[in-house]
């Protein structure tokens, strides 16, 4: 199989700063600290000088997906799924937050350069934790780089795989490689894959009608990453389900409206509650299990 060049994925990494910038308007722990440490503000100012802006409503999507994933994780914890592997962690604070619970083993991962930087940042914010790991993983790589044989994961315990804001940057062929790698690891450990990343053209078109700002959704991210992400979506939810089925997964869909009461970025950004409601009605979190 032809491997995509690593450098083409490295171009996606700066988008982590864009997301970190949007997250600082929320109450998500460590978001402000991380945004400050990487100087996300100056990154955004440089983009603005090139006439590249991102709509403020993106914060709603970013806050909702973080909290919607957490909601599903908390359900999984009841089933003793305490080993969590996050793909494309970028500047997400979830590893720092969840590893406060000593019963959870949390593995943050991303491309080598990004995860090295993340580990340094985490070091500046918290004491070293025995249950928080950092792994360089290209999620598309074949053979898989996911932790299949590592001594820090128990073979007889299920894993929870997470990714948010990764698959949207990948072509269908690249998404297929990630699906294959996740299927392989779930076949070894058991468990689930939680992601909101299975975005559709239908959903995107609906989002773009909600507010003038959202018509520009993805433009800056496409420019920064050099990836034509507007072309990478699934057609509609049936396409998502068919794709997941063909890759060997059962899939369940949860509406983002479930976390509407937890959205905190409205006030600082002056976003109308009705806009938030319309946006969350379109968003979903997916839980995939191997068939
Ligand atoms: C939009 S950012 C999202 C970061 C983080 N998940 C968040 O929500 O803040 C995309 C992330 O995907 C990572 N990435 C890109 N290609 C990847 C690949 N092939 N494997 C793993 N991570 C990748 C980038 O380094 C970057 O951190």
mmCIF file of C-alpha atoms in Angstrom, residues 75-218:
data_model
loop_
_atom_site.group_PDB
_atom_site.id
_atom_site.type_symbol
_atom_site.label_atom_id
_atom_site.label_comp_id
_atom_site.label_asym_id
_atom_site.label_seq_id
_atom_site.Cartn_x
_atom_site.Cartn_y
_atom_site.Cartn_z
ATOM 1 C CA UNK A 75 -20.431 5.727 30.703
ATOM 2 C CA UNK A 76 -17.567 3.458 29.578
ATOM 3 C CA UNK A 77 -15.777 3.836 32.929
ATOM 4 C CA UNK A 78 -18.745 2.101 34.525
ATOM 5 C CA UNK A 79 -17.814 -0.938 32.395
ATOM 6 C CA UNK A 80 -14.251 -0.928 33.817
ATOM 7 C CA UNK A 81 -12.812 0.552 30.616
ATOM 8 C CA UNK A 82 -9.987 2.451 32.295
ATOM 9 C CA UNK A 83 -7.332 2.375 29.566
ATOM 10 C CA UNK A 84 -7.663 5.359 27.259
ATOM 11 C CA UNK A 85 -5.699 5.999 24.065
ATOM 12 C CA UNK A 86 -6.195 9.413 22.521
ATOM 13 C CA UNK A 87 -5.131 9.813 18.879
ATOM 14 C CA UNK A 88 -4.029 13.218 17.553
ATOM 15 C CA UNK A 89 -4.095 14.743 21.053
ATOM 16 C CA UNK A 90 -2.616 18.024 19.858
ATOM 17 C CA UNK A 91 -3.063 20.541 22.686
ATOM 18 C CA UNK A 92 -6.017 18.774 24.308
ATOM 19 C CA UNK A 93 -5.938 18.855 28.119
ATOM 20 C CA UNK A 94 -7.912 15.622 28.592
ATOM 21 C CA UNK A 95 -4.873 13.528 29.493
ATOM 22 C CA UNK A 96 -3.933 15.915 32.316
ATOM 23 C CA UNK A 97 -7.496 16.036 33.581
ATOM 24 C CA UNK A 98 -8.318 12.338 33.434
ATOM 25 C CA UNK A 99 -5.009 11.052 34.769
ATOM 26 C CA UNK A 100 -5.850 12.745 38.076
ATOM 27 C CA UNK A 101 -7.773 9.512 38.591
ATOM 28 C CA UNK A 102 -5.046 6.980 39.403
ATOM 29 C CA UNK A 103 -7.230 4.099 38.209
ATOM 30 C CA UNK A 104 -7.082 5.414 34.658
ATOM 31 C CA UNK A 105 -4.164 4.757 32.322
ATOM 32 C CA UNK A 106 -4.149 7.560 29.754
ATOM 33 C CA UNK A 107 -2.032 7.512 26.585
ATOM 34 C CA UNK A 108 -1.727 10.781 24.695
ATOM 35 C CA UNK A 109 -0.486 10.433 21.133
ATOM 36 C CA UNK A 110 0.196 12.498 18.037
ATOM 37 C CA UNK A 111 2.808 12.807 15.294
ATOM 38 C CA UNK A 112 6.364 12.739 16.741
ATOM 39 C CA UNK A 113 7.056 16.481 16.727
ATOM 40 C CA UNK A 114 3.657 17.436 18.121
ATOM 41 C CA UNK A 115 3.679 14.861 20.929
ATOM 42 C CA UNK A 116 7.211 15.873 21.941
ATOM 43 C CA UNK A 117 6.040 19.469 22.278
ATOM 44 C CA UNK A 118 2.919 18.365 24.164
ATOM 45 C CA UNK A 119 4.917 16.333 26.661
ATOM 46 C CA UNK A 120 7.072 19.384 27.394
ATOM 47 C CA UNK A 121 3.983 21.547 27.902
ATOM 48 C CA UNK A 122 2.373 19.032 30.239
ATOM 49 C CA UNK A 123 5.610 18.938 32.243
ATOM 50 C CA UNK A 124 5.250 22.683 32.813
ATOM 51 C CA UNK A 125 1.686 22.341 34.089
ATOM 52 C CA UNK A 126 1.571 19.212 36.256
ATOM 53 C CA UNK A 127 3.805 16.905 38.264
ATOM 54 C CA UNK A 128 4.899 13.689 36.508
ATOM 55 C CA UNK A 129 2.203 11.025 36.689
ATOM 56 C CA UNK A 130 2.813 7.286 36.519
ATOM 57 C CA UNK A 131 -0.459 6.724 34.647
ATOM 58 C CA UNK A 132 0.016 9.340 31.876
ATOM 59 C CA UNK A 133 1.960 8.241 28.788
ATOM 60 C CA UNK A 134 2.994 9.965 25.580
ATOM 61 C CA UNK A 135 3.401 8.052 22.320
ATOM 62 C CA UNK A 136 4.417 9.117 18.822
ATOM 63 C CA UNK A 137 1.722 7.623 16.618
ATOM 64 C CA UNK A 138 0.794 8.322 13.037
ATOM 65 C CA UNK A 139 -2.778 7.040 13.188
ATOM 66 C CA UNK A 140 -2.777 6.150 9.478
ATOM 67 C CA UNK A 141 0.489 4.207 9.502
ATOM 68 C CA UNK A 142 0.544 0.650 8.238
ATOM 69 C CA UNK A 143 1.758 -1.444 9.908
ATOM 70 C CA UNK A 144 -0.024 0.133 12.839
ATOM 71 C CA UNK A 145 1.821 2.290 15.370
ATOM 72 C CA UNK A 146 -0.980 1.981 17.930
ATOM 73 C CA UNK A 147 0.216 0.382 21.221
ATOM 74 C CA UNK A 148 -0.487 -3.274 20.538
ATOM 75 C CA UNK A 149 2.382 -4.706 22.548
ATOM 76 C CA UNK A 150 3.285 -2.402 25.409
ATOM 77 C CA UNK A 151 3.827 -3.191 29.056
ATOM 78 C CA UNK A 152 1.771 -0.246 30.323
ATOM 79 C CA UNK A 153 -1.530 -1.611 28.973
ATOM 80 C CA UNK A 154 -3.297 -4.690 30.370
ATOM 81 C CA UNK A 155 -4.206 -7.218 27.676
ATOM 82 C CA UNK A 156 -7.248 -8.387 29.601
ATOM 83 C CA UNK A 157 -8.778 -4.920 30.014
ATOM 84 C CA UNK A 158 -10.715 -3.024 27.340
ATOM 85 C CA UNK A 159 -9.434 0.218 25.834
ATOM 86 C CA UNK A 160 -11.226 3.403 24.892
ATOM 87 C CA UNK A 161 -9.839 4.975 21.720
ATOM 88 C CA UNK A 162 -10.534 8.672 21.199
ATOM 89 C CA UNK A 163 -10.015 11.153 18.432
ATOM 90 C CA UNK A 164 -11.444 14.591 17.832
ATOM 91 C CA UNK A 165 -10.468 16.865 14.975
ATOM 92 C CA UNK A 166 -8.336 14.267 13.179
ATOM 93 C CA UNK A 167 -10.458 12.372 10.647
ATOM 94 C CA UNK A 168 -11.855 15.600 9.187
ATOM 95 C CA UNK A 169 -8.355 16.304 7.839
ATOM 96 C CA UNK A 170 -8.000 12.914 6.173
ATOM 97 C CA UNK A 171 -9.159 11.657 2.797
ATOM 98 C CA UNK A 172 -11.483 8.650 2.734
ATOM 99 C CA UNK A 173 -8.517 6.397 1.900
ATOM 100 C CA UNK A 174 -6.564 7.747 4.897
ATOM 101 C CA UNK A 175 -9.624 7.436 7.157
ATOM 102 C CA UNK A 176 -9.815 3.808 6.053
ATOM 103 C CA UNK A 177 -6.271 3.223 7.352
ATOM 104 C CA UNK A 178 -7.199 4.696 10.744
ATOM 105 C CA UNK A 179 -10.295 2.500 10.863
ATOM 106 C CA UNK A 180 -8.135 -0.571 10.118
ATOM 107 C CA UNK A 181 -5.670 0.322 12.888
ATOM 108 C CA UNK A 182 -8.403 0.978 15.446
ATOM 109 C CA UNK A 183 -10.192 -2.239 14.490
ATOM 110 C CA UNK A 184 -6.949 -4.172 14.986
ATOM 111 C CA UNK A 185 -6.311 -2.767 18.472
ATOM 112 C CA UNK A 186 -9.923 -3.254 19.566
ATOM 113 C CA UNK A 187 -9.701 -6.872 18.409
ATOM 114 C CA UNK A 188 -6.766 -7.321 20.799
ATOM 115 C CA UNK A 189 -8.070 -5.475 23.879
ATOM 116 C CA UNK A 190 -11.807 -5.111 23.305
ATOM 117 C CA UNK A 191 -13.448 -1.756 23.999
ATOM 118 C CA UNK A 192 -14.820 1.144 21.981
ATOM 119 C CA UNK A 193 -13.799 4.008 19.726
ATOM 120 C CA UNK A 194 -15.392 7.374 20.471
ATOM 121 C CA UNK A 195 -15.215 10.143 17.882
ATOM 122 C CA UNK A 196 -17.245 13.089 16.599
ATOM 123 C CA UNK A 197 -15.106 13.229 13.441
ATOM 124 C CA UNK A 198 -17.435 11.469 10.991
ATOM 125 C CA UNK A 199 -18.623 14.716 9.448
ATOM 126 C CA UNK A 200 -20.948 14.857 6.455
ATOM 127 C CA UNK A 201 -21.588 17.260 3.576
ATOM 128 C CA UNK A 202 -25.223 17.299 4.698
ATOM 129 C CA UNK A 203 -24.227 18.475 8.182
ATOM 130 C CA UNK A 204 -21.721 21.003 6.898
ATOM 131 C CA UNK A 205 -24.275 22.549 4.543
ATOM 132 C CA UNK A 206 -26.770 22.840 7.394
ATOM 133 C CA UNK A 207 -24.133 24.404 9.682
ATOM 134 C CA UNK A 208 -23.217 26.975 7.046
ATOM 135 C CA UNK A 209 -26.816 28.188 6.939
ATOM 136 C CA UNK A 210 -26.963 28.916 10.679
ATOM 137 C CA UNK A 211 -24.881 32.088 10.747
ATOM 138 C CA UNK A 212 -22.873 34.193 8.273
ATOM 139 C CA UNK A 213 -19.649 33.365 10.178
ATOM 140 C CA UNK A 214 -20.161 29.649 9.705
ATOM 141 C CA UNK A 215 -20.193 30.031 5.919
ATOM 142 C CA UNK A 216 -16.413 30.319 6.224
ATOM 143 C CA UNK A 217 -16.156 27.129 8.287
ATOM 144 C CA UNK A 218 -13.065 25.079 7.321
#
